[in-house]
Coordinates of C-alpha atoms in Angstrom, one line a residue:
X1 CA -77.7 54.6 172.9
X2 CA -76.1 55.4 176.2
X3 CA -74.8 52.8 178.6
X4 CA -76.7 51.8 181.7
X5 CA -76.1 51.2 185.4
X6 CA -77.9 48.3 186.9
X7 CA -79.2 49.8 190.2
X8 CA -80.8 47.8 193.0
X9 CA -82.4 49.4 196.1
X10 CA -83.6 47.6 199.2
X11 CA -85.8 49.3 201.8
X12 CA -86.2 47.6 205.2
X13 CA -87.6 48.7 208.6
X14 CA -85.3 46.8 210.9
X15 CA -87.6 47.0 213.9
X16 CA -84.6 48.2 216.1
X17 CA -83.2 44.7 216.1
X18 CA -80.0 43.1 214.7
X19 CA -80.9 41.7 211.4
X20 CA -80.3 38.0 210.7
X21 CA -77.7 38.6 208.0
X22 CA -77.6 35.1 206.4
X23 CA -81.4 34.9 206.2
X24 CA -81.7 38.3 204.5
X25 CA -78.8 37.6 202.2
X26 CA -80.6 34.3 201.2
X27 CA -83.8 36.2 200.4
X28 CA -81.9 38.8 198.4
X29 CA -80.1 36.2 196.4
X30 CA -83.3 34.3 195.6
X31 CA -84.9 37.6 194.3
X32 CA -81.9 38.8 192.4
X33 CA -80.4 35.6 191.0
X34 CA -83.1 35.3 188.4
X35 CA -80.8 37.6 186.4
X36 CA -77.5 36.3 185.2
X37 CA -75.6 39.3 186.4
X38 CA -75.5 41.0 189.9
X39 CA -76.4 44.7 190.1
X40 CA -73.8 47.3 189.6
X41 CA -75.0 49.4 192.5
X42 CA -76.7 48.1 195.6
X43 CA -78.4 50.6 198.0
X44 CA -79.7 49.7 201.4
X45 CA -82.3 52.1 202.8
X46 CA -82.8 51.2 206.5
X47 CA -85.3 52.5 209.0
X48 CA -85.4 51.9 212.8
X49 CA -81.9 50.6 212.5
X50 CA -81.3 50.3 216.2
X51 CA -82.8 51.3 219.6
X52 CA -83.2 55.0 220.3
X53 CA -80.3 55.3 222.6
X54 CA -77.8 53.8 220.1
X55 CA -79.4 55.5 217.1
X56 CA -79.4 58.9 218.6
X57 CA -75.9 58.8 219.9
X58 CA -74.6 57.2 216.6
X59 CA -70.9 56.5 216.0
X60 CA -69.5 53.3 217.6
X61 CA -72.9 52.5 219.1
X62 CA -74.2 51.6 215.6
X63 CA -71.2 49.6 214.5
X64 CA -72.6 46.2 215.3
X65 CA -75.9 47.1 213.4
X66 CA -74.1 48.4 210.3
X67 CA -71.7 45.5 210.3
X68 CA -74.7 43.1 210.0
X69 CA -75.6 44.7 206.7
X70 CA -72.0 44.6 205.5
X71 CA -72.2 40.9 206.3
X72 CA -75.4 40.6 204.2
X73 CA -73.6 42.0 201.2
X74 CA -70.6 39.7 201.8
X75 CA -72.9 36.7 202.0
X76 CA -74.8 37.7 198.9
X77 CA -71.5 37.8 197.0
X78 CA -70.6 34.2 198.2
X79 CA -74.1 33.0 197.2
X80 CA -74.0 34.4 193.7
X81 CA -71.5 32.2 191.9
X82 CA -68.9 31.5 194.5
X83 CA -66.5 33.6 196.5
X84 CA -64.5 35.0 193.5
X85 CA -67.4 35.8 191.2
X86 CA -68.2 39.4 192.2
X87 CA -67.2 41.9 194.8
X88 CA -68.7 45.1 196.3
X89 CA -67.1 48.1 197.8
X90 CA -68.9 50.3 200.3
X91 CA -69.1 53.7 198.6
X92 CA -70.7 55.6 201.5
X93 CA -72.4 55.0 204.8
X94 CA -74.5 57.7 206.5
X95 CA -77.0 57.8 209.3
X96 CA -79.3 60.3 210.9
X97 CA -81.1 59.2 214.1
X98 CA -82.8 55.9 213.4
X99 CA -82.5 56.1 209.6
X100 CA -79.5 54.9 207.5
X101 CA -78.3 54.6 204.0
X102 CA -75.6 52.3 202.8
X103 CA -74.4 52.4 199.2
X104 CA -72.3 49.5 197.7
X105 CA -70.9 49.3 194.1
X106 CA -68.8 46.8 192.1
X107 CA -65.2 48.0 191.9
X108 CA -65.3 49.1 188.3
X109 CA -68.3 51.3 189.1
X110 CA -66.9 52.6 192.4
X111 CA -63.7 53.8 190.7
X112 CA -65.7 56.0 188.4
X113 CA -67.6 57.8 191.2
X114 CA -66.0 61.2 191.2
X115 CA -67.7 62.6 194.2
X116 CA -70.2 61.7 197.0
X117 CA -72.4 64.2 198.8
X118 CA -74.7 63.4 201.7
X119 CA -77.4 65.2 203.6
X120 CA -80.0 64.5 206.3
X121 CA -83.2 65.9 207.8
X122 CA -84.8 64.8 211.1
X123 CA -88.6 65.2 211.2
X124 CA -89.6 63.5 214.5
X125 CA -91.3 65.4 217.3
X126 CA -89.1 68.4 218.4
X127 CA -86.9 67.7 215.2
X128 CA -85.6 64.4 216.7
X129 CA -84.2 61.6 214.6
X130 CA -86.8 58.9 215.3
X131 CA -88.2 59.9 211.9
X132 CA -86.5 61.6 209.0
X133 CA -84.4 61.1 205.9
X134 CA -80.8 60.6 204.9
X135 CA -79.6 60.9 201.3
X136 CA -76.5 60.3 199.2
X137 CA -75.8 61.9 195.8
X138 CA -73.3 60.0 193.6
X139 CA -71.5 61.7 190.7
X140 CA -70.6 59.0 188.2
X141 CA -68.5 59.5 185.2
X142 CA -67.0 56.8 183.0
X143 CA -64.5 57.8 180.4
X144 CA -62.7 61.1 179.8
X145 CA -65.3 62.4 177.4
X146 CA -68.4 61.1 179.1
X147 CA -71.0 63.3 180.7
X148 CA -71.2 62.9 184.5
X149 CA -74.4 61.3 185.7
X150 CA -75.9 62.1 189.1
X151 CA -77.9 59.6 191.2
X152 CA -79.5 60.7 194.4
X153 CA -80.7 57.9 196.8
X154 CA -82.9 58.7 199.8
X155 CA -83.9 56.6 202.8
X156 CA -86.9 58.0 204.5
X157 CA -89.2 57.3 207.5
X158 CA -92.3 59.4 207.8
X159 CA -94.9 59.8 210.6
X160 CA -96.8 56.7 211.7
X161 CA -100.5 56.0 212.4
X162 CA -103.4 55.8 209.9
X163 CA -104.8 59.2 210.8
X164 CA -101.6 61.1 210.3
X165 CA -101.6 61.3 206.5
X166 CA -101.3 65.1 206.5
X167 CA -98.4 64.9 208.9
X168 CA -96.6 62.6 206.5
X169 CA -97.2 65.1 203.7
X170 CA -95.7 67.8 206.0
X171 CA -92.8 65.6 206.8
X172 CA -92.0 65.3 203.0
X173 CA -92.2 69.1 202.7
X174 CA -89.9 69.5 205.6
X175 CA -87.4 67.0 204.1
X176 CA -87.5 68.8 200.7
X177 CA -87.1 72.2 202.3
X178 CA -84.1 71.2 204.5
X179 CA -82.3 68.5 202.5
X180 CA -79.1 70.5 201.6
X181 CA -76.2 68.8 199.8
X182 CA -73.0 70.8 200.4
X183 CA -70.5 69.6 197.8
X184 CA -66.8 69.4 198.6
X185 CA -64.1 67.4 197.0
X186 CA -63.4 66.3 193.5
X187 CA -62.4 63.1 191.9
X188 CA -60.8 60.4 194.0
X189 CA -60.0 56.8 193.3
X190 CA -62.2 54.0 194.4
X191 CA -60.0 53.1 197.4
X192 CA -60.6 56.5 198.9
X193 CA -64.3 56.2 198.3
X194 CA -64.7 53.0 200.3
X195 CA -65.9 54.0 203.8
X196 CA -65.9 51.2 206.4
X197 CA -68.7 50.8 208.9
X198 CA -66.2 51.3 211.7
X199 CA -65.9 54.9 210.6
X200 CA -67.9 57.9 211.8
X201 CA -71.4 57.5 210.4
X202 CA -73.5 59.4 212.9
X203 CA -74.1 62.4 210.8
X204 CA -74.8 62.8 207.1
X205 CA -72.1 65.2 206.0
X206 CA -69.9 65.1 202.9
X207 CA -67.6 62.1 203.2
X208 CA -65.0 63.3 200.7
X209 CA -62.9 66.1 202.0
X210 CA -61.1 68.7 200.0
X211 CA -58.9 71.7 200.6
X212 CA -61.1 73.7 198.4
X213 CA -64.1 75.6 199.7
X214 CA -67.5 74.0 199.6
X215 CA -69.4 74.6 196.4
X216 CA -72.9 76.0 196.1
X217 CA -75.5 74.2 198.1
X218 CA -78.0 72.1 196.2
X219 CA -81.4 70.6 197.2
X220 CA -83.1 67.2 196.8
X221 CA -84.7 68.1 193.5
X222 CA -81.8 68.6 191.2
X223 CA -82.4 68.9 187.4
X224 CA -79.1 67.1 186.9
X225 CA -79.9 64.1 189.0
X226 CA -82.0 61.0 189.0
X227 CA -83.8 60.7 192.3
X228 CA -84.8 57.5 194.1
X229 CA -86.8 57.7 197.4
X230 CA -87.1 54.5 199.4
X231 CA -88.3 53.8 202.9
X232 CA -91.1 53.2 205.4
X233 CA -93.2 56.1 204.1
X234 CA -96.0 54.9 206.4
X235 CA -98.9 55.8 204.1
X236 CA -101.8 53.5 205.0
X237 CA -104.9 52.0 203.4
X238 CA -107.3 53.6 205.9
X239 CA -107.6 57.0 207.5
X240 CA -108.5 55.6 210.9
X241 CA -107.4 52.6 213.0
X242 CA -109.5 49.5 212.4
X243 CA -112.4 48.7 214.7
X244 CA -112.4 45.6 216.8
X245 CA -113.0 42.5 214.8
X246 CA -112.1 44.0 211.5
X247 CA -109.0 41.7 211.1
X248 CA -111.2 38.7 210.4
X249 CA -112.3 40.2 207.2
X250 CA -108.8 41.0 205.8
X251 CA -107.5 38.8 203.0
X252 CA -104.6 36.4 203.8
X253 CA -101.1 36.9 202.6
X254 CA -101.4 34.3 199.9
X255 CA -102.4 37.0 197.4
X256 CA -100.4 37.6 194.2
X257 CA -100.9 41.3 194.5
X258 CA -103.1 44.3 194.7
X259 CA -105.1 43.4 191.6
X260 CA -106.9 40.5 193.2
X261 CA -107.4 39.6 196.9
X262 CA -106.0 43.0 198.1
X263 CA -107.9 45.1 195.6
X264 CA -110.2 46.6 198.2
X265 CA -107.3 47.7 200.4
X266 CA -105.3 49.0 197.4
X267 CA -108.3 51.2 196.4
X268 CA -107.9 53.2 199.5
X269 CA -104.0 53.5 199.5
X270 CA -103.2 56.9 200.9
X271 CA -99.9 57.3 199.0
X272 CA -101.6 56.7 195.6
X273 CA -104.3 59.3 196.6
X274 CA -101.8 61.9 197.8
X275 CA -99.6 61.4 194.8
X276 CA -102.4 61.9 192.4
X277 CA -103.5 65.0 194.3
X278 CA -99.9 66.5 194.2
X279 CA -99.7 66.7 197.9
X280 CA -96.6 64.5 198.5
X281 CA -93.5 63.1 196.8
X282 CA -94.1 65.6 194.0
X283 CA -93.3 64.5 190.5
X284 CA -92.1 61.0 191.5
X285 CA -93.5 57.8 190.1
X286 CA -93.8 54.2 191.2
X287 CA -93.6 50.9 189.3
X288 CA -96.7 48.8 189.5
X289 CA -97.3 47.3 192.9
X290 CA -98.1 43.6 192.6
X291 CA -97.1 42.4 196.1
X292 CA -99.0 42.0 199.3
X293 CA -99.1 44.7 202.0
X294 CA -95.8 45.0 203.8
X295 CA -97.1 46.0 207.2
X296 CA -98.1 45.1 209.9
X297 CA -97.4 41.4 210.5
X298 CA -98.4 39.7 213.7
X299 CA -96.0 38.2 216.3
X300 CA -97.3 34.8 215.2
X301 CA -96.2 35.5 211.6
X302 CA -92.8 36.6 212.8
X303 CA -92.4 33.4 214.9
X304 CA -93.3 31.4 211.8
X305 CA -90.6 33.3 209.8
X306 CA -88.1 32.4 212.6
X307 CA -89.0 28.7 212.3
X308 CA -90.4 28.7 215.9
X309 CA -93.8 27.8 214.4
X310 CA -94.0 25.3 211.6
X311 CA -94.0 26.8 208.2
X312 CA -96.5 24.1 207.2
X313 CA -99.0 25.3 209.9
X314 CA -101.4 27.7 208.3
X315 CA -101.9 31.1 209.8
X316 CA -105.5 32.1 209.9
X317 CA -104.4 35.7 209.6
X318 CA -100.8 37.0 209.4
X319 CA -101.8 40.6 210.3
X320 CA -101.7 42.4 213.6
X321 CA -105.3 43.2 214.4
X322 CA -104.8 46.9 215.5
X323 CA -103.4 48.1 212.2
X324 CA -104.9 47.9 208.7
X325 CA -102.6 46.0 206.3
X326 CA -100.8 48.6 204.3
X327 CA -98.1 49.1 201.7
X328 CA -96.0 51.2 204.0
X329 CA -92.6 50.3 202.4
X330 CA -92.3 51.8 199.0
X331 CA -89.7 52.9 196.4
X332 CA -90.3 55.8 194.0
X333 CA -88.2 57.6 191.4
X334 CA -87.9 60.7 189.3
X335 CA -86.0 60.7 186.0
X336 CA -86.8 64.1 184.4
X337 CA -88.1 62.4 181.2
X338 CA -85.6 59.6 180.9
X339 CA -87.1 56.2 180.8
X340 CA -85.9 53.5 183.2
X341 CA -86.1 49.8 182.5
X342 CA -87.6 48.5 185.7
X343 CA -86.8 44.8 186.1
X344 CA -88.0 44.1 189.6
X345 CA -90.3 45.7 192.2
X346 CA -91.3 43.2 194.8
X347 CA -91.3 42.4 198.5
X348 CA -89.1 39.8 200.2
X349 CA -90.2 37.1 202.7
X350 CA -90.9 38.3 206.2
X351 CA -87.9 38.3 208.6
X352 CA -88.4 37.4 212.3
X353 CA -86.9 40.6 213.6
X354 CA -89.4 43.0 212.0
X355 CA -93.1 43.4 211.5
X356 CA -92.4 44.8 208.0
X357 CA -91.4 43.0 204.8
X358 CA -88.5 44.4 203.0
X359 CA -89.1 45.8 199.4
X360 CA -86.7 45.4 196.5
X361 CA -86.4 47.6 193.4
X362 CA -84.1 47.0 190.4
X363 CA -83.8 49.1 187.3
X364 CA -81.4 49.9 184.4
X365 CA -80.5 53.6 184.6
X366 CA -79.2 55.3 181.5
X367 CA -75.9 57.1 182.1
X368 CA -73.7 59.5 180.3
X369 CA -76.5 61.6 178.8
X370 CA -78.6 62.8 181.7
X371 CA -80.2 66.1 180.9
X372 CA -78.9 66.0 177.4
X373 CA -80.7 66.0 174.0
X374 CA -83.5 68.2 175.2
X375 CA -84.1 66.3 178.5
X376 CA -83.3 69.5 180.4
X377 CA -86.6 70.9 179.1
X378 CA -88.4 68.1 180.9
X379 CA -86.7 68.6 184.2
X380 CA -89.0 69.4 187.1
X381 CA -88.3 72.0 189.8
X382 CA -88.5 71.5 193.5
X383 CA -92.1 72.0 194.9
X384 CA -90.6 74.0 197.8
X385 CA -87.7 76.4 198.3
X386 CA -84.7 75.4 200.3
X387 CA -84.9 76.9 203.9
X388 CA -82.3 79.4 204.8
X389 CA -82.3 77.8 208.3
X390 CA -81.6 74.3 206.9
X391 CA -77.9 74.0 208.1
X392 CA -78.6 75.5 211.5
X393 CA -81.7 73.2 211.9
X394 CA -79.6 70.1 211.1
X395 CA -77.0 71.1 213.8
X396 CA -79.8 71.8 216.3
X397 CA -81.5 68.5 215.6
X398 CA -78.2 66.6 216.0
X399 CA -77.6 68.3 219.4
X400 CA -81.1 67.2 220.5
X401 CA -80.5 63.7 219.4
X402 CA -77.3 63.5 221.5
X403 CA -79.1 64.8 224.6
X404 CA -82.1 62.5 224.3
X405 CA -79.8 59.6 223.3
X406 CA -77.7 60.0 226.4
X407 CA -80.9 60.1 228.6
X408 CA -82.2 56.9 226.9
X409 CA -78.8 55.2 227.3
X410 CA -78.8 55.9 231.0
X411 CA -82.5 54.8 231.4
X412 CA -82.7 51.8 229.1
X413 CA -79.4 50.1 228.6
X414 CA -76.9 48.1 230.7
X415 CA -74.2 50.5 229.7
X416 CA -76.3 53.4 231.1
X417 CA -77.1 51.5 234.3
X418 CA -73.4 50.8 234.8
X419 CA -72.6 54.5 234.5
X420 CA -75.4 55.4 237.0
X421 CA -74.1 52.8 239.5
X422 CA -70.6 54.2 239.1
X423 CA -71.8 57.7 239.7
X424 CA -73.8 56.6 242.7
X425 CA -70.8 54.7 244.1
X426 CA -68.6 57.8 243.5
X427 CA -71.2 60.0 245.3
X428 CA -71.4 57.7 248.3
X429 CA -67.6 57.5 248.5
X430 CA -67.2 61.2 248.3
X431 CA -69.8 61.6 251.0
X432 CA -68.0 59.1 253.2
X433 CA -64.7 61.0 252.8
X434 CA -66.3 64.3 253.6
X435 CA -67.9 62.8 256.8
X436 CA -64.5 61.4 257.9
X437 CA -63.0 64.8 257.7
X438 CA -65.6 66.5 259.8

């Protein structure tokens, strides 16, 4: 029997706000500490990480947002069994527009990661990064004679609104056709793999450099790799926005899951329907959903989560009235015939900074024999061919992000207004000098 990696994935729509690190760490600890051991690998899939201006420009503009999540992990470590009990190293950090992916691993795992590849696709209007996906592929090999195991993690954010189900399917197709991993670099020690959040993270490119030429490109669906897709996939439980007054008929959040109070909503879940029809997230599967809808919570529910409103005061309805409660935040996986031992698939308590609830997935992943012993025969192929324009498209999308990000910075932030005032003062001063010379 092969060894296993204990992998934990969190997906969270941050609502473009700085996360309350201690609160999220506490929720994580409460969910994970039912096990005696912390996970080997901890993946944070983040959507709407920061405001558009900061997200589109990337780099140092995102530092404070990424550091909050590094603090979440640090606090989780301290909560587990004390400050010296466990430790995590950041293996990689990549962003594309408003979507981010952070991968942490315990040191003994990190030192056995031979290579990391990253890739990104933007699928917002005009190929902008308000929607899209960012991915990391880890090549893990423990022991000189062991077979390398590939694990691909994706953070995705698809099109919003109830009526845009077909657009979400198209977004997934676009991601599949354009998610190109360009491998470069070979084995490095764990110290070289640890990327700090102060580094350049604005573009998902290979983070391990090498003097050798890049190897062949590979796509999202690799027969050699496990695939985990997490994110605000935005599939809803209705095909149209709710009519006025519909909210009073929705069940409260006190449900234990989709098999009881939320059964009527779950019956019309778009993602389940589209998966069964083979129209999206092809070949992926999902553990049983037994948690309440993760979106959209009302401002009153967020205030209660912040402690502004007493937690003892009952909410007649925690949902925003203009959106049907839905399981927007999901985590799916593809194993090519290998069986995972899923230990946890649940939502976390609401955070005051977002109208989504985070979702947590934990599973033991067999390592060292991926695609061996006949498993290759069970591997599935990509439903779509890689686009020949994928690399050029990524560069084009990044350029658009920078342009729009700069405009948004000037129009919506104090930094931008300071720049505009400086430009105006300079123009007035130049005009005054020219007048004095006439």
